[in-house]
Coordinates of C-alpha atoms and ligand atoms in Angstrom, one line a residue:
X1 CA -52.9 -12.7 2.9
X2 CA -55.8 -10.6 4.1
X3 CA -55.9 -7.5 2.7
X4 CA -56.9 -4.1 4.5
X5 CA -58.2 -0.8 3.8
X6 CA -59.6 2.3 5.9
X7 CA -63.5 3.2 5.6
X8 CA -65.4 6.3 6.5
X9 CA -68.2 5.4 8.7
X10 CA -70.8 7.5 7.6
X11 CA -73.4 5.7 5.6
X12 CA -74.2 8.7 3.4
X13 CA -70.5 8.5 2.4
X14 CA -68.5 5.0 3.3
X15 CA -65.5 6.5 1.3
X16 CA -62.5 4.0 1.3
X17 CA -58.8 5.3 1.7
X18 CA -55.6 4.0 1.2
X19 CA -54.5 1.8 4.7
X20 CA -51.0 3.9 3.6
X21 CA -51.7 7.1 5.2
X22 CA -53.2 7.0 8.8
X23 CA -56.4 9.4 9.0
X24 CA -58.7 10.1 11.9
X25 CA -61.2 11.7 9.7
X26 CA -62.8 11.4 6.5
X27 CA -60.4 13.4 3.7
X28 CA -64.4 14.0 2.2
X29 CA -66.8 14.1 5.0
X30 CA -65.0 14.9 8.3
X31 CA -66.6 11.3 9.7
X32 CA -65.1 9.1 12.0
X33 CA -62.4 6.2 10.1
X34 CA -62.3 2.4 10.6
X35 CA -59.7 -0.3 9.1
X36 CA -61.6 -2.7 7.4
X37 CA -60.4 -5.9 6.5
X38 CA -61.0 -8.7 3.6
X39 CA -59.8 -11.6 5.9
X40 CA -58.8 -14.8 4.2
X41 CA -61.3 -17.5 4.9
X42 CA -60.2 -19.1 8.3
X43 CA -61.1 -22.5 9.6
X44 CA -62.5 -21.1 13.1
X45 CA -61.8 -24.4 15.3
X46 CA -57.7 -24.8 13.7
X47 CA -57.7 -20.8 14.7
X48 CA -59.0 -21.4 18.4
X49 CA -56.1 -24.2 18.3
X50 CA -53.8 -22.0 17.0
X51 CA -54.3 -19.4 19.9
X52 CA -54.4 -21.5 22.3
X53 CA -51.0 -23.4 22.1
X54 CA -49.1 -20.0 21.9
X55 CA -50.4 -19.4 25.8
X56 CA -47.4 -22.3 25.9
X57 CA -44.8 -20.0 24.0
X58 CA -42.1 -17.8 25.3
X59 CA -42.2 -15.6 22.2
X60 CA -43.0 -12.1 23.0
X61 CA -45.6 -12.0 20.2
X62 CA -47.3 -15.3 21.7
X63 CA -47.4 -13.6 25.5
X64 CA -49.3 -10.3 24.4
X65 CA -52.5 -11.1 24.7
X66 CA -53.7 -8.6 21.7
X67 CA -50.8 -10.2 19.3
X68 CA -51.6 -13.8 20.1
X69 CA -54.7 -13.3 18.2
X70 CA -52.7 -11.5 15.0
X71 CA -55.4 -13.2 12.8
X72 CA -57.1 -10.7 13.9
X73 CA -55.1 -7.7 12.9
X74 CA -53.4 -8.4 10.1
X75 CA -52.2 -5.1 9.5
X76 CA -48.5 -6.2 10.5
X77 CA -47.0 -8.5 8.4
X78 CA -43.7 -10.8 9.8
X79 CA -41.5 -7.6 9.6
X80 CA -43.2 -5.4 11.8
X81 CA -41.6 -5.0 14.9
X82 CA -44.0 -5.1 17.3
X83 CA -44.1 -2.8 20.6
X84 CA -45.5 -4.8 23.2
X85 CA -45.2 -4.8 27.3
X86 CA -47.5 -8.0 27.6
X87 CA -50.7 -6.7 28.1
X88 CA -53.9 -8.3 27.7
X89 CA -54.1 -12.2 29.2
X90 CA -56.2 -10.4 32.5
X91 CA -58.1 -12.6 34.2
X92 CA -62.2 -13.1 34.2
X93 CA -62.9 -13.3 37.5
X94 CA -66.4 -14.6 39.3
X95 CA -67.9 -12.9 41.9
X96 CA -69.4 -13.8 45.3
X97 CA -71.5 -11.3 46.8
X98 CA -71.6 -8.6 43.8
X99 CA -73.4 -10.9 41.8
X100 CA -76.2 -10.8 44.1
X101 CA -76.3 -7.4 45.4
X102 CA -76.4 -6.2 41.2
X103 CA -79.0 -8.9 40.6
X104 CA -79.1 -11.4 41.2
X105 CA -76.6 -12.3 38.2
X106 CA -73.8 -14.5 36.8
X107 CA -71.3 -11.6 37.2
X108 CA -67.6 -12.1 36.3
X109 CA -65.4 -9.8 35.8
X110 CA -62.9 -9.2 33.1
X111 CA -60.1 -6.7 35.0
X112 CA -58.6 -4.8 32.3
X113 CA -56.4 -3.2 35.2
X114 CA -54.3 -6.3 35.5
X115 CA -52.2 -4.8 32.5
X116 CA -48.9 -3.3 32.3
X117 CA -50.0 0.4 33.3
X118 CA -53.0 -0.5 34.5
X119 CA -55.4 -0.4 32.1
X120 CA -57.4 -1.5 29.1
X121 CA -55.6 1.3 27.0
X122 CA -52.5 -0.9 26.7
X123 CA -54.8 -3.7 24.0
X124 CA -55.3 -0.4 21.8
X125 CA -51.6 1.2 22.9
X126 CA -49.5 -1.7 21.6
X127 CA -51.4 -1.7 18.5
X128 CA -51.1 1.8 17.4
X129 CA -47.8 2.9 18.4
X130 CA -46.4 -0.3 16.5
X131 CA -48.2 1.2 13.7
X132 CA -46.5 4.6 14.4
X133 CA -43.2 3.1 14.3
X134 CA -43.8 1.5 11.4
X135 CA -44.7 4.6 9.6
X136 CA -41.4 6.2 10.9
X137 CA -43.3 8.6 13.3
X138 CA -41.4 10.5 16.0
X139 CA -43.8 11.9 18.2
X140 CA -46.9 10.8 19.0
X141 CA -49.9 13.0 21.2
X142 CA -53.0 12.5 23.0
X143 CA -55.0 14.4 24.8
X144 CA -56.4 12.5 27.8
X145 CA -58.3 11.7 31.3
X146 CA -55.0 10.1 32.5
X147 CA -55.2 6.5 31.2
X148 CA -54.8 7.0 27.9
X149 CA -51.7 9.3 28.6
X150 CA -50.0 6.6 30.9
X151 CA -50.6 4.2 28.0
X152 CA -48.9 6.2 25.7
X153 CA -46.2 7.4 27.6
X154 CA -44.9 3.6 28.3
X155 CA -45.9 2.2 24.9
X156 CA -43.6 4.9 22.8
X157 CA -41.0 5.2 25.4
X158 CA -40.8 1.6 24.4
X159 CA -40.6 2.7 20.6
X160 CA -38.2 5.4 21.2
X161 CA -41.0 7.9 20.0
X162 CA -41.5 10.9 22.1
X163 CA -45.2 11.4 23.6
X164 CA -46.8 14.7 24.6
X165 CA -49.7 14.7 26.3
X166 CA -52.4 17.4 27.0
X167 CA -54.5 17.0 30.3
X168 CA -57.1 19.3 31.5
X169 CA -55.4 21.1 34.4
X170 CA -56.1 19.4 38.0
X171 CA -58.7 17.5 36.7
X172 CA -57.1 13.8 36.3
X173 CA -55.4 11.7 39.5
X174 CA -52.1 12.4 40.7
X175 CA -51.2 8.9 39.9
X176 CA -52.1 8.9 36.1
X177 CA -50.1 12.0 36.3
X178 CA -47.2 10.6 38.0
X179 CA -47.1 8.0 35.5
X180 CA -47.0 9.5 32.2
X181 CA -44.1 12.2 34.0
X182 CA -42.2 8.6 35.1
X183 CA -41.8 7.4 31.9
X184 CA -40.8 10.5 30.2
X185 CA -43.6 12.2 28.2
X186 CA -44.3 16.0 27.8
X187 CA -47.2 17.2 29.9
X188 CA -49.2 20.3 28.7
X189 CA -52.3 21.2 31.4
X190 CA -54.8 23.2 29.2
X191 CA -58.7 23.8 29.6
X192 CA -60.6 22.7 32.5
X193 CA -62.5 19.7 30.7
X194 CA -60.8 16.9 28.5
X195 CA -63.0 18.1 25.5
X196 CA -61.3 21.0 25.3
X197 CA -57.9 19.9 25.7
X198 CA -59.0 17.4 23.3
X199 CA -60.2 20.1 20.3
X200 CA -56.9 21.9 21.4
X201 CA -54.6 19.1 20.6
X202 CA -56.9 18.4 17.8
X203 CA -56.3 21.8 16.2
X204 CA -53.1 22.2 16.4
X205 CA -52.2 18.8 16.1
X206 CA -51.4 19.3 12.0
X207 CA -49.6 22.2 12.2
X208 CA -47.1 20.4 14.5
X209 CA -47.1 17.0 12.7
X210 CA -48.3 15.1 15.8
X211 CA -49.7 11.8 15.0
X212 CA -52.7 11.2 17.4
X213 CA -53.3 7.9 19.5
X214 CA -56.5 8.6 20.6
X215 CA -59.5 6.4 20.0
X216 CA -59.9 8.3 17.0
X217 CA -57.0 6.8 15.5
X218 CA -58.9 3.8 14.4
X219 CA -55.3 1.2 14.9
X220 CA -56.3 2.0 18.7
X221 CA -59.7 0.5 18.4
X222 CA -58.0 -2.6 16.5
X223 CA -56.0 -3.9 19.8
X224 CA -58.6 -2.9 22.1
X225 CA -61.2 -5.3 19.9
X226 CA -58.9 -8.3 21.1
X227 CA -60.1 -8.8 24.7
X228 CA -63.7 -9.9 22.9
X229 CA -61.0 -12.8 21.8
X230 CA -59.5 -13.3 24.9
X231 CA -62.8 -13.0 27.1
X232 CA -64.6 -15.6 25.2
X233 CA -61.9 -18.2 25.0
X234 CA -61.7 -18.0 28.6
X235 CA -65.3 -18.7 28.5
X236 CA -64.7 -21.7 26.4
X237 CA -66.2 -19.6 23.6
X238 CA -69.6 -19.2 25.2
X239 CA -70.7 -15.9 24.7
X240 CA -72.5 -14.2 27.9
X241 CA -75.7 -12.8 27.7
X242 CA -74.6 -8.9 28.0
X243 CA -70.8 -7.7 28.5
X244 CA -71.1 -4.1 30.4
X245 CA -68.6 -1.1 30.1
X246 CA -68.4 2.3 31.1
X247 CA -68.5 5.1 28.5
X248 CA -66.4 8.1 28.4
X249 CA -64.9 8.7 24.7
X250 CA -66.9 5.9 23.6
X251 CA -63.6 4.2 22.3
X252 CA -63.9 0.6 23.8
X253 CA -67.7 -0.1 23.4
X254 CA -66.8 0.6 19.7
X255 CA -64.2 -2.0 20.0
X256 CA -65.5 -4.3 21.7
X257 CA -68.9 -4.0 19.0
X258 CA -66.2 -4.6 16.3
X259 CA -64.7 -7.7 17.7
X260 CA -68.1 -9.3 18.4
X261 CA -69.2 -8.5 14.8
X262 CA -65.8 -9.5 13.1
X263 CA -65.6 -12.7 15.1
X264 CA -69.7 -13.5 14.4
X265 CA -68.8 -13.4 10.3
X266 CA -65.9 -15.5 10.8
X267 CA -67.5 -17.9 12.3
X268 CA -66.5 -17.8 16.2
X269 CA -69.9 -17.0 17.7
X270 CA -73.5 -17.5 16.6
X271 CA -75.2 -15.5 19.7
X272 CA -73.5 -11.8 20.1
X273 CA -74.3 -10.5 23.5
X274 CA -75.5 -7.6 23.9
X275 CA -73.6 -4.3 24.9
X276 CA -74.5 -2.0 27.9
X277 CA -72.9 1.5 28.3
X278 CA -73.1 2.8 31.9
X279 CA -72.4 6.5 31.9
X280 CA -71.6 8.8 34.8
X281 CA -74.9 10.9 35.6
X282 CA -73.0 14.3 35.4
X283 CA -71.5 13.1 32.1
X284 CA -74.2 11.2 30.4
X285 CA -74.2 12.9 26.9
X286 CA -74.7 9.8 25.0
X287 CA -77.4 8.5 27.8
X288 CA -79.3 11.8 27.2
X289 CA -79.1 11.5 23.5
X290 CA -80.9 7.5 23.3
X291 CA -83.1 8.2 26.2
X292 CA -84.6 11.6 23.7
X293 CA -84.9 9.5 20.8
X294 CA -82.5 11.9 19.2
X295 CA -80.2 11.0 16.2
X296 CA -77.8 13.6 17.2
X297 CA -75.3 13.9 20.6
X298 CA -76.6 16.1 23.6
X299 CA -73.4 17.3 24.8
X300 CA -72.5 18.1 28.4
X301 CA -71.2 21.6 28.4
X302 CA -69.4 21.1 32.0
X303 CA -69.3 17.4 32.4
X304 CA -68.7 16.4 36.4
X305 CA -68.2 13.1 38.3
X306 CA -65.6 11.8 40.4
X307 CA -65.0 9.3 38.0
X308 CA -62.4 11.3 36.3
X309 CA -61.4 8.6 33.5
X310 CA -65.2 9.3 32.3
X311 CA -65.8 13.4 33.2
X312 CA -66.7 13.9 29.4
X313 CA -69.0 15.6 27.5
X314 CA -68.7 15.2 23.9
X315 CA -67.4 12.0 22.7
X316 CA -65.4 11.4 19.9
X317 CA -67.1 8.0 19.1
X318 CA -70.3 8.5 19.8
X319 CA -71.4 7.2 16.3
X320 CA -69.2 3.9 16.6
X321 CA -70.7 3.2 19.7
X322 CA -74.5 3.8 18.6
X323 CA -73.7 1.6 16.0
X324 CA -72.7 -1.1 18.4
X325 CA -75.7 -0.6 20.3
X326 CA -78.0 -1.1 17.0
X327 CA -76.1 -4.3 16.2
X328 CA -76.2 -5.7 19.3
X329 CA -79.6 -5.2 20.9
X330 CA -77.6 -3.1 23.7
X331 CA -77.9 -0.3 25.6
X332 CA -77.1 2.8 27.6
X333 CA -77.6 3.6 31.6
X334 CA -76.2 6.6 34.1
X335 CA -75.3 6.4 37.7
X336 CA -74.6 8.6 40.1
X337 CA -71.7 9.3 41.6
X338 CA -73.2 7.6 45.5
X339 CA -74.2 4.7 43.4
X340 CA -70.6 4.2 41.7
X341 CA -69.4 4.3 45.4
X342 CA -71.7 1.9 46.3
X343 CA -70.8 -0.4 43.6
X344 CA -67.2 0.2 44.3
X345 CA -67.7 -0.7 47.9
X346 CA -69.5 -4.0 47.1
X347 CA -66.7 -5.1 44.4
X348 CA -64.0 -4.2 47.3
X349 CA -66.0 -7.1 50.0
X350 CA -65.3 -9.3 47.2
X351 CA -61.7 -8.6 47.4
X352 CA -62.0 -6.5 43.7
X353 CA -60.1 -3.1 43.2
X354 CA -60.8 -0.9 40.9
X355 CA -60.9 2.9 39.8
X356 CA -64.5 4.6 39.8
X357 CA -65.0 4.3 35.9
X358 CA -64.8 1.4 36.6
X359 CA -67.1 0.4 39.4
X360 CA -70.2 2.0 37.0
X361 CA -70.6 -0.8 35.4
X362 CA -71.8 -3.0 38.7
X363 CA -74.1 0.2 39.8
X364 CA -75.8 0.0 36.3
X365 CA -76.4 -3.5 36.3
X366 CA -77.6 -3.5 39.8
X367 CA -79.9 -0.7 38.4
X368 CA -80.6 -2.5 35.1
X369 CA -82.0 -5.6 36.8
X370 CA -83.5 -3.0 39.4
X371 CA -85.4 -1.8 36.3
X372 CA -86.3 -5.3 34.7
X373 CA -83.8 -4.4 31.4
X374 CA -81.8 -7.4 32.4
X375 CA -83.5 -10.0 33.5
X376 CA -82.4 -11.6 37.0
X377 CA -79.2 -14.5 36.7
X378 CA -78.6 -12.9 33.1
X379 CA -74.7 -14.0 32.5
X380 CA -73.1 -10.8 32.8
X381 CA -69.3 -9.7 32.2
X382 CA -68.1 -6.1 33.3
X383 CA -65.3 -4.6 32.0
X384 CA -63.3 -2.9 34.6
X385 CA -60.6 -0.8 32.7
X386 CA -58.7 0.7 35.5
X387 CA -56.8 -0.4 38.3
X388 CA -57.5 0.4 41.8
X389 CA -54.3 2.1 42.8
X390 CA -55.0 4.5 39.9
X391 CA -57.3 6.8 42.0
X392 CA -56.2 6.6 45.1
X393 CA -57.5 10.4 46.3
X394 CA -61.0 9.5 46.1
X395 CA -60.0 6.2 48.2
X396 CA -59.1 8.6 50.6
X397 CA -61.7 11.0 50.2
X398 CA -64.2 8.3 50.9
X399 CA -62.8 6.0 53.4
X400 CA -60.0 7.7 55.3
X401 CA -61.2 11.2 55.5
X402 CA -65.2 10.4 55.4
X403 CA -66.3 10.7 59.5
X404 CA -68.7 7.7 59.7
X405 CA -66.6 4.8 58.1
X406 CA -64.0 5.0 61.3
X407 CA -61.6 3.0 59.3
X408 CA -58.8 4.9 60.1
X409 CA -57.8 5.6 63.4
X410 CA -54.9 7.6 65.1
X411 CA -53.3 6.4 68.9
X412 CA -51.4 7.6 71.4
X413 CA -48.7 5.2 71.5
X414 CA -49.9 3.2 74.9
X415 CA -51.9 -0.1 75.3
X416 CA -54.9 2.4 77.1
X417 CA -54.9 4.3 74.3
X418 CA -55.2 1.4 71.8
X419 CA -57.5 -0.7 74.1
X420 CA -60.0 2.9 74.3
X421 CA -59.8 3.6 70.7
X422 CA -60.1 -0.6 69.7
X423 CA -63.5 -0.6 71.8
X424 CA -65.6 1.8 69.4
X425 CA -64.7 -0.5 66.1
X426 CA -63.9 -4.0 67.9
X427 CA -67.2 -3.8 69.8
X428 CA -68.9 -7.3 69.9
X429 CA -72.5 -7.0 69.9
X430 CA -74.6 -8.8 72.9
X431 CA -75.1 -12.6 72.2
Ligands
F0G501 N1 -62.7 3.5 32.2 C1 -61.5 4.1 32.4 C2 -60.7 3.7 33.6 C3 -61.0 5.0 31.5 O1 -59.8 5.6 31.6 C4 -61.8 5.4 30.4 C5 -61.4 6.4 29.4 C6 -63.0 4.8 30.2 C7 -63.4 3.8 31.2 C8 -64.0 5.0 29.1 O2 -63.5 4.4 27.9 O3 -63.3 6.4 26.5 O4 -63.3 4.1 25.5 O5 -65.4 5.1 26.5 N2 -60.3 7.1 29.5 C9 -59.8 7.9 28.4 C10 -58.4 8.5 28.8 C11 -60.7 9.0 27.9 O6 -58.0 9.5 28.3 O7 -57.7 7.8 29.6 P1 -63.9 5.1 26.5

């Protein structure tokens, strides 16, 4: 049986604590917590075996596409009972035309919005609030840019745990809101930006006995690790030369960093590809720290983009993720809100939705190649984390309301009417 423990981060500490009591910080140093493991040895090619005949099983545990590679987590044991919706098992999609417009490139893309609330928070939600329930916990809180929130709302309704949630007031979509209010949780609007409804929660959080699920909780990081898994044995275990994410808290490039280097000493992979961060321009903190050579975080004091899931300025895994970047060879790029757009637009003419976040990580390797960091047909994966339907205000903003992309159009109920309006858009140009 693989055994586990808890390890602060920090080099000039590394402390170890017991894997009984769930910490988000160092008891000695205040640094950021992983879970450790000290696997058993496993015969890599009976494992892949193993993995792949439960995509065959009706078991619950065997659908979830984080708890089909348990392996992996052995932090349950066959008494656990596990809170899963069936997330994970999203598809890796090619690409037509985006692959050229970015590069050209070998782009697929791995949709982490084809899960149950749509998004790649559900891989670290099922993990962590089965550990909550297993350590008897009642109420669980984050404080969030919506996804994370909607995550947590369905994952401990599921549990029976109550969720509160803190969201900086009117700054996440009506739909992320709509979500967590559907399935139940208690929704506190405090501070204008997440960071500070994040230090809020973070204060007060002991006080009240609140046992956090965000990224810091290092159990969250431990299902979100799994869709390295996942990705590559839909690749037939053949790593791709870069997989690309955006970066807002930093959570899931620390994951996915842990998963590549977990599965690389077990013996999955020999090449690890390399990790690129794409970071919205007005919320680049972790951009302008590598670009000035600095060792320490350059926070954004008032962090804007429309990309709401990433509007932050001071994230909590910043470390982790520079970590990931040192192991991996990787690194960090910032778009503009027009380019995301852009991007966006070009992923929707290949018949791709997604959320802004989500679409950064096409503009930065359009920009990327554009710059000669990644060379031209590099085999790319991007992560996008949200669905398309999450965000549907800035859908509006930009192609309903927006004058010159006359996609929507309004008619006096007559055949004139239609057949004057019709002209303008149906217009066949001169052969
Ligand atoms: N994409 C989307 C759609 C997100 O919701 C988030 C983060 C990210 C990317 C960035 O991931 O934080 O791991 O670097 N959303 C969090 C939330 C902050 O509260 O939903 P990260």
């Amino acid at each position: 049986m693989s055994s586990i423990y808890l390890q602060c981060i920090e080099e000039t500490c590394g402390q170890r604590q017991d894997a009984k009591r769930d910490e988000y910080a160092c008891a000695a140093c205040g640094g950021l917590i992983e879970v450790k493991y000290d696997f058993d040895p496993f015969d890599p090619e009976e494992l892949r075996r193993t993995w792949h005949q439960r995509r065959l099983s009706g078991e619950p545990i065997d659908r979830s596409g984080v708890w089909r590679f348990r392996e992996l987590l052995p932090f349950i044991d066959s008494s656990t009972r596990i809170v899963s919706l069936s997330e994970g098992s999203t598809p890796l999609v090619g690409t037509r035309h985006t692959g050229w417009w970015a590069g050209p490139v070998h782009l697929t893309i791995k949709h982490q919005g084809n899960n149950p609330t749509g998004s790649f928070k559900d891989l670290g939600m099922t993990a962590c609030i089965t550990r909550a329930l297993a350590r008897g916990v009642r109420m669980v809180a984050c404080a969030s840019t919506g996804n994370t929130s909607s995550s947590m709302a369905a994952y401990a309704g599921r549990a029976g745990i109550r969720a509160l949630l803190f969201v900086p007031y009117r700054q996440i979509s009506a739909a992320k809101l709509a979500q967590a209010l559907d399935f139940g949780a208690i929704v506190v609007e405090v501070g204008s930006t997440f960071d500070e409804a994040f230090e809020l929660l973070r204060q007060i959080a002991p006080e009240l006995g609140l046992y956090l699920v965000n990224s810091v909780n290092p159990f969250r990081i431990e299902g979100q690790k799994t869709i390295v898994a996942e990705m590559l044995e839909q690749r037939a275990w053949r790593p791709p030369d870069y997989i690309v994410v955006p970066g807002g808290n930093l959570g899931n490039a620390s994951a996915i960093g842990k998963g590549l280097r977990e599965l690389k000493t077990l013996g999955f992979i020999e090449k690890v590809p390399r990790i690129v961060v794409v970071q919205a321009a007005g919320a680049n903190p972790f951009y302008r720290m590598l670009t000035a050579g600095s060792r320490d975080l350059i926070a954004v004091e008032s962090p804007s983009t429309e990309a709401t899931a990433i509007r932050i300025g001071h994230p909590a895994n910043w470390k982790k993720a520079r970590r990931v970047l040192e192991w991996t060879d990787g690194f960090c790029e910032s778009v503009s809100d027009e380019e995301i757009f852009e991007a966006k637009s070009v992923l929707a003419e290949d018949g791709v939705g997604c959320e802004p976040a989500s679409a950064s990580t096409v503009a930065g390797v359009r920009k990327l190649v554009r710059a000669g960091k990644i060379e031209r047909h590099a085999d790319v994966v991007a992560v996008l984390t949200g669905h398309q339907l999450k965000d549907t205000e800035y859908v509006m903003r930009h192609r309903s309301e927006s004058q010159e992309s006359r996609q929507r159009l309004r008619a006096e109920p007559s055949l004139d009417a239609l057949r004057r309006q019709l002209e303008t858009v149906l217009a066949v140009p001169a052969p």
